[in-house]
Every structure is written in structure tokens, then in C-alpha cells.
Tab-separated table of C-alpha atoms in Angstrom:
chain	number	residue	atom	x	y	z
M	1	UNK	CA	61.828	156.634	109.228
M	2	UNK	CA	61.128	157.756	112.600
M	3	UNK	CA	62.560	160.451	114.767
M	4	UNK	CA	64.505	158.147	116.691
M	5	UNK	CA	65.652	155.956	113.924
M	6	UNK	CA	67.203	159.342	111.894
M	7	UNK	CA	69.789	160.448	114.599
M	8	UNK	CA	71.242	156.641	114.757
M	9	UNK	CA	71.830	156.396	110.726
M	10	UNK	CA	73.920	159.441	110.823
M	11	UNK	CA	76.053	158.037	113.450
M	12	UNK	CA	77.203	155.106	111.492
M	13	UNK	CA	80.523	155.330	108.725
M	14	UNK	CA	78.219	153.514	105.935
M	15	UNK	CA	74.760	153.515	105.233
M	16	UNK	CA	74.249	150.026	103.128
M	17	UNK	CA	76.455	147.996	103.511
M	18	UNK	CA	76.821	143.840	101.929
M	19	UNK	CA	78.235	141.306	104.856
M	20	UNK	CA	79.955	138.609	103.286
M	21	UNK	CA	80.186	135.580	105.412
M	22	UNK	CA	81.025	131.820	104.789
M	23	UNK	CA	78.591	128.839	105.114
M	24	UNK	CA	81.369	127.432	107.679
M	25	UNK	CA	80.177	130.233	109.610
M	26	UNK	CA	76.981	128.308	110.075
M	27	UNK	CA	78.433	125.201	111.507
M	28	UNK	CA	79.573	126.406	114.518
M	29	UNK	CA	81.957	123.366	116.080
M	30	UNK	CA	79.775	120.918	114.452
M	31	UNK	CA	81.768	119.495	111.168
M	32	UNK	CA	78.941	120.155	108.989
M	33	UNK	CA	75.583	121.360	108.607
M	34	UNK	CA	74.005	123.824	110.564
M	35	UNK	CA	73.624	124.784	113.997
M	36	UNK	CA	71.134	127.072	115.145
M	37	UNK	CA	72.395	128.490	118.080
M	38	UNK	CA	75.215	130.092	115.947
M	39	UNK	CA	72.740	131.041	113.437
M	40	UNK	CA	70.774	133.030	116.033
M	41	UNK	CA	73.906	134.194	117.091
M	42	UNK	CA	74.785	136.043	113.278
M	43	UNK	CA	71.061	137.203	113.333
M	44	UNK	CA	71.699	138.474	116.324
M	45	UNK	CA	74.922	140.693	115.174
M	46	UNK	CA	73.264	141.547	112.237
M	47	UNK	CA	69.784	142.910	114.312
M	48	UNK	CA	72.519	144.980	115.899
M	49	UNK	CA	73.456	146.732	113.044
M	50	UNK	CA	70.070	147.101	111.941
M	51	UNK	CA	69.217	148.738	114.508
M	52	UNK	CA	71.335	151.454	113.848
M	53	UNK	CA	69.335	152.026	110.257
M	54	UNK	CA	72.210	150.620	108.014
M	55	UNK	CA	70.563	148.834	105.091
M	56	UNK	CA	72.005	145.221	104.979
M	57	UNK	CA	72.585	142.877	102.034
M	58	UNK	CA	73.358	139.490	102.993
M	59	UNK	CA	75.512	137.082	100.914
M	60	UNK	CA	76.177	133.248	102.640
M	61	UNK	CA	78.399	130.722	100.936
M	62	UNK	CA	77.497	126.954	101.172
M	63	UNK	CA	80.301	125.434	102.146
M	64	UNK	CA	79.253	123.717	105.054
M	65	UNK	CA	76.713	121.637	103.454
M	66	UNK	CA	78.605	121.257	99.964
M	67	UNK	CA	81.638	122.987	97.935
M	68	UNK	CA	81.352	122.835	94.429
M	69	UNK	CA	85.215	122.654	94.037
M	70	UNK	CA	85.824	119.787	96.550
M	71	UNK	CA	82.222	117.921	94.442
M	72	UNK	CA	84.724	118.642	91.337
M	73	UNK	CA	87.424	117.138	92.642
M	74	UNK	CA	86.314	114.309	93.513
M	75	UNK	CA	85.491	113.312	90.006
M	76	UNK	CA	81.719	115.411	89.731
M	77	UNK	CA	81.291	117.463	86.391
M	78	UNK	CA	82.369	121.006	87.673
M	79	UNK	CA	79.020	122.705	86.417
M	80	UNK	CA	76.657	120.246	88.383
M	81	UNK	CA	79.190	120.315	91.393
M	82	UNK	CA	79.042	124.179	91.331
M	83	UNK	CA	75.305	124.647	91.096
M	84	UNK	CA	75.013	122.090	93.787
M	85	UNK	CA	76.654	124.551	95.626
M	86	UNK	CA	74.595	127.123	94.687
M	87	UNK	CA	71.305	125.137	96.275
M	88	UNK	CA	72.969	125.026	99.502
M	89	UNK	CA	73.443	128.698	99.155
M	90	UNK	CA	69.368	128.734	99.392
M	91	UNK	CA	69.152	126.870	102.349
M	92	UNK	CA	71.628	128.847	104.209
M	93	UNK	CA	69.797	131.825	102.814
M	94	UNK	CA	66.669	130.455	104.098
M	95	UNK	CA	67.669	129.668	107.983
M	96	UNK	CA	69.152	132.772	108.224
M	97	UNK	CA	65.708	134.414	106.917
M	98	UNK	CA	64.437	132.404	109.507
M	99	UNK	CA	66.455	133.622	112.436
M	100	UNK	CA	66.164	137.162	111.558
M	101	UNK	CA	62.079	137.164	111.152
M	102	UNK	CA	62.401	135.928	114.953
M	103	UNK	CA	64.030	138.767	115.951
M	104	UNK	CA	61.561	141.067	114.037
M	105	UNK	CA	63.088	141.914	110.942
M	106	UNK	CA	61.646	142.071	107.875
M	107	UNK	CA	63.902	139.598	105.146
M	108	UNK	CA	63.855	138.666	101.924
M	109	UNK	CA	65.829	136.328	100.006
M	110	UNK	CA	66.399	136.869	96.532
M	111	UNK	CA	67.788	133.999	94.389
M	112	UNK	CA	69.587	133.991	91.124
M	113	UNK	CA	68.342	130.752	89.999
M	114	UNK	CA	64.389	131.146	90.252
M	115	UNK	CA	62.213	128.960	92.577
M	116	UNK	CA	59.652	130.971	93.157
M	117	UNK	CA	58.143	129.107	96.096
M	118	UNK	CA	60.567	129.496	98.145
M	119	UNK	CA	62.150	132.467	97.468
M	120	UNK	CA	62.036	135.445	95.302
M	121	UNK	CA	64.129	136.162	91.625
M	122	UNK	CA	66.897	138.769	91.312
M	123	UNK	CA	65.143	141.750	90.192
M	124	UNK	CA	67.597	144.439	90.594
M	125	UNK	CA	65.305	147.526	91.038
M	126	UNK	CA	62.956	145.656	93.488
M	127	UNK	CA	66.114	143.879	95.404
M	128	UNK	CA	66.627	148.090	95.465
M	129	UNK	CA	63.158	149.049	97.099
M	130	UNK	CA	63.234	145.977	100.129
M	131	UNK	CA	66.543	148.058	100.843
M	132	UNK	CA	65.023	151.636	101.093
M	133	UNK	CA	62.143	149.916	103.203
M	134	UNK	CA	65.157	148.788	105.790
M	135	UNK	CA	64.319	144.875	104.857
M	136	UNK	CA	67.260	142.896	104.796
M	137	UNK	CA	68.432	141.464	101.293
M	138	UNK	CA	69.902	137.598	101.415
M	139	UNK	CA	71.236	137.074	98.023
M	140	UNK	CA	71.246	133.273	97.203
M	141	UNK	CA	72.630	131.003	94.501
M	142	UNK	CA	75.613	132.719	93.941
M	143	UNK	CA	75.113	134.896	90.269
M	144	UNK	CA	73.394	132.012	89.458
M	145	UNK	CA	76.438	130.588	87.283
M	146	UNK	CA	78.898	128.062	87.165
M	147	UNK	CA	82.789	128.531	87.600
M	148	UNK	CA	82.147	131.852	89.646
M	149	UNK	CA	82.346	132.122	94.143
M	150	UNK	CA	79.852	133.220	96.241
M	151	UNK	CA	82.800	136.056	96.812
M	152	UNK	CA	82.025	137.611	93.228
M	153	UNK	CA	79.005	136.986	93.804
M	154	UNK	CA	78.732	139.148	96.693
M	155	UNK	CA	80.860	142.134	95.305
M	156	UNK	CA	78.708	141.488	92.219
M	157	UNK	CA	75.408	142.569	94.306
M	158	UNK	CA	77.003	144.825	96.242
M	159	UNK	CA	77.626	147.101	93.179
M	160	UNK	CA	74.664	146.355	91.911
M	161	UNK	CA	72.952	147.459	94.884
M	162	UNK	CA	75.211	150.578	95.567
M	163	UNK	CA	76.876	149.230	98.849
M	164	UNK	CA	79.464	151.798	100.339
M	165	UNK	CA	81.534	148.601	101.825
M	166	UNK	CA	81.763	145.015	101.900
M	167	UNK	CA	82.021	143.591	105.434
M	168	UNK	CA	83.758	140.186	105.054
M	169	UNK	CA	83.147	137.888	108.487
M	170	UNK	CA	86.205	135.810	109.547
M	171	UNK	CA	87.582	133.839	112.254
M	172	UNK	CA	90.161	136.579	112.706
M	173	UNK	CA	90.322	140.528	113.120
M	174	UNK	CA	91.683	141.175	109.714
M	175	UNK	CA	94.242	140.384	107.333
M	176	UNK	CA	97.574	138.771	107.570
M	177	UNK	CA	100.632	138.185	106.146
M	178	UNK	CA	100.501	134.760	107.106
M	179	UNK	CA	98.181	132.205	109.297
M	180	UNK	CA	97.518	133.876	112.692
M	181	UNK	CA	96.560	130.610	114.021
M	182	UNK	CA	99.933	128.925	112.663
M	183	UNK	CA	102.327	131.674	112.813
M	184	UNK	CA	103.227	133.764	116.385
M	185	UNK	CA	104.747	136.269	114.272
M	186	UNK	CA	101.916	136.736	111.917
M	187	UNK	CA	101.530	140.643	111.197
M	188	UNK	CA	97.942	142.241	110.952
M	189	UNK	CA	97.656	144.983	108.002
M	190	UNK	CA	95.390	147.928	109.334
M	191	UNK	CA	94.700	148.921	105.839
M	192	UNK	CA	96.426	147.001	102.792
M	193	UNK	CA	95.838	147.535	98.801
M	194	UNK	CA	93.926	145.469	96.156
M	195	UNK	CA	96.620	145.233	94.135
M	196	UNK	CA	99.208	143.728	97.480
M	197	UNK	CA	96.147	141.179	98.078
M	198	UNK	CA	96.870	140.134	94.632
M	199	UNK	CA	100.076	140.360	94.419
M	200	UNK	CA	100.633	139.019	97.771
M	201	UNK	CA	98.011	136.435	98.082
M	202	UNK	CA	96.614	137.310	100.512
M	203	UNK	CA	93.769	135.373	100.887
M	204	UNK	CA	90.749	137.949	101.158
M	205	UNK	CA	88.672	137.235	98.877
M	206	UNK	CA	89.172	135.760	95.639
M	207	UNK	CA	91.021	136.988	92.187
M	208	UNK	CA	87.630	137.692	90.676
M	209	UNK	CA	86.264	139.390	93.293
M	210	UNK	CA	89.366	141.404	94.086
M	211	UNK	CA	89.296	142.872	90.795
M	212	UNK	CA	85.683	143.898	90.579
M	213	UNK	CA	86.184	145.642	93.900
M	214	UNK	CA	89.052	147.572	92.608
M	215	UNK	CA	87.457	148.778	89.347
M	216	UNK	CA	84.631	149.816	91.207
M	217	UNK	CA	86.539	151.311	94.123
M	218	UNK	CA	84.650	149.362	96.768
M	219	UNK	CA	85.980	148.787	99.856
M	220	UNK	CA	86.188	145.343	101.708
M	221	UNK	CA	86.153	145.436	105.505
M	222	UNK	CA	87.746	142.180	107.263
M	223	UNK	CA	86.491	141.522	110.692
M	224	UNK	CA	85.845	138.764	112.949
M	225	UNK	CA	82.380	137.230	112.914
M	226	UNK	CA	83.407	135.639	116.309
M	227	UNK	CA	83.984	138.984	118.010
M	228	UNK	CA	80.633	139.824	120.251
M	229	UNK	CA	79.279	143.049	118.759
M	230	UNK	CA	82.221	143.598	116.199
M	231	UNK	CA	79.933	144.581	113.134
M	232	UNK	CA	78.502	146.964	115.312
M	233	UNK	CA	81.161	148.292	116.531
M	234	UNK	CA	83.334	148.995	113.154
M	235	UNK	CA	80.469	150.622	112.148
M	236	UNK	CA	80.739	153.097	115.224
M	237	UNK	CA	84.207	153.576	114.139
M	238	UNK	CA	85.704	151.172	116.874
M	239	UNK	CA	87.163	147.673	116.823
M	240	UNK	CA	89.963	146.020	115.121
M	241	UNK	CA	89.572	145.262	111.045
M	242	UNK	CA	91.871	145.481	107.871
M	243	UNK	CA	90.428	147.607	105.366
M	244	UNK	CA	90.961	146.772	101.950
M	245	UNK	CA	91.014	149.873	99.163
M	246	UNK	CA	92.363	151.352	96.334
């Protein structure tokens, strides 16, 4: 690490961190797919962050090119549906790889379901080392098993990988007793249990993923991914977020 890089790191509330963000996120206001403006857009947020010598784990759903649930639903076998799902994961994975490399930083993406030419295979200790050598990690294919969200699949890694928080990117600045964007009375919790987003429904993450967080006393950070320099900034101990804890 360089001199200049050192002072920056220490500045910052977490050192590695896992962002969490949907594949909706991708879409910007098109109704599917991707759009590559608002790709750039993420990398860009994220090269923010990096740039502040946090060490980034990466962990996109798929739901804007297909949703295992809704494939289900509509009469698919729910283990095809779901690893369906999981290949979208990849190519989300992939376009973000994309955008970051543009902006200089060094990516890998590491899938749970191996296809080696195209991406790399979870290997824990070496998903460890692209860390300590400040490349971003873009964990793909969920945990590379049915009847399980990219959600636990993202507090999965982020143990794995020794993450101090989960940042979970939203359309709004935290979490809510009710629908913001239904409800003028909606009440933001600054900081709010595991066991009242449970209890309470709240809508964070899912049950799963919930509960591995709280046995592992991991915090989840809920921010908005539309907020110019938000990830950034919570980092530097400003902005407005709910944190999630034991």
C-alpha cells in the first residue's frame, strides 16, 4: 500500500466491507435488462469507495433479467427456475466487472457454479488473497444452490470473507415501518434489531439471511443506491442509513 493510500483506510468506519445490491438496480427506468449508463453509474460509487482502500465484495441479484420465484410460479420446476436465476447472476456479475476494469480497478468474479471460461470458482482462501491485493470480489450464482436468495448468499460470503458490514443498496435511505413511497407517515428506524426485522417484517433482507447475520453478529447497513456519493459517505460517518444489529 502506498503512503497515500494508508492515511485514507484509517479514515473509513470498516475496512471490507460486502455491498449487496439488486439486479433491478441494473435496469435503471428501463423494465428489464440492463442499462449501462446506470451500471457505470454503481461502478462509479463503488470506485469511490475504493478509493478510500476499503476492500469490496460485490454480490448482484438477477432479478432484472429473471427471478427464479416468479419462473416457479408460473408453472417452471423451482430448481431449474432458481438456477436460471443464478446464470443471470453471472451476467450481471460480468457487466459490472466490465464497468469497473474501465475505471481501473482490478475485478474478479468468482462463481459458485464453475464455468471456468468466463469466470473463476469459489475458492475461499484465494477469493481471500484478490481482497488483500485491493481487487474487488463479485460473487456470482448465488451459493450455487437451489431454494436459497442471492441475500444469503451475500451474508453467506460476507462471513466467509470476514466482512465488518453488509451495505444493502436501496431505493430509499433506510428502513421503514411501512412503504415510504405509499405511506406520508412512514417512520425511518436509525438503528433497528434483527430480531424486530423478523418479528416485524420488515423487509430487509430475507428470513435466512437475517438469521445468519444475527448468529454471526454482522451488521447490515441500508442505504440508498440512488443517493450521489452515499456509500462513500456512510463510510465517512455521514449520510442517512438504518443500521441493522444485534
Amino acid at each position: 500500500m502506498t503512503s497515500e493510500a494508508a492515511p485514507a483506510s484509517t479514515a473509513v468506519a470498516y475496512k471490507r466491507v460486502m455491498l449487496k445490491i439488486s439486479g433491478e438496480a441494473l435496469m435503471g427506468d428501463q423494465g428489464y435488462g440492463l442499462h449501462p449508463p446506470t451500471v457505470q453509474r454503481i461502478a462509479r460509487e463503488v470506485q469511490s469507495v475504493h478509493s478510500l482502500g476499503v476492500e469490496i465484495c460485490m454480490v448482484i441479484g438477477g432479478g432484472n433479467i429473471f427471478r427464479g420465484l416468479q419462473g416457479s410460479a408460473q408453472g417452471m420446476e423451482r430448481t431449474t427456475a432458481d438456477y436460471m436465476g443464478m446464470l443471470a447472476t453471472v451476467m450481471n456479475a460480468l457487466a459490472m466487472q466490465a464497468a469497473l476494469e474501465s475505471l481501473g480497478i482490478f475485478t474478479r468474479v468468482i462463481s459458485a457454479i464453475p464455468m471456468d471460461q468466463v469466470c473463476e470458482p469459489y475458492i475461499r482462501r484465494r477469493a481471500v488473497r484478490h481482497l488483500e491485493k485491493k481487487r474487488v470480489c463479485i460473487f456470482a450464482a448465488g451459493t450455487g444452490n437451489p431454494y436459497f436468495t442471492t441475500d444469503t448468499a451475500a451474508t453467506l460470503r460476507a462471513n466467509e470473507m470476514a466482512c465488518q458490514a453488509i451495505f444493502k443498496g436501496t431505493k430509499v435511505d433506510g428502513v421503514y415501518d411501512k412503504d415510504p413511497s405509499k405511506f406520508a407517515d412512514a417512520k425511518r428506524y436509525d438503528t433497528v434489531t434483527y430480531d424486530e426485522v423478523l418479528q416485524q417484517h420488515l423487509g430487509v433482507m430475507d428470513a435466512s439471511a437475517i438469521a445468519l447475520a444475527r448468529d454471526n453478529d454482522l451488521p447490515i447497513i441500508v442505504f440508498s443506491l440512488d443517493e450521489p456519493g452515499g456509500f462513500r459517505g456512510i463510510l465517512r460517518g455521514e449520510g442517512t442509513y438504518t443500521r441493522v444489529h444485534g
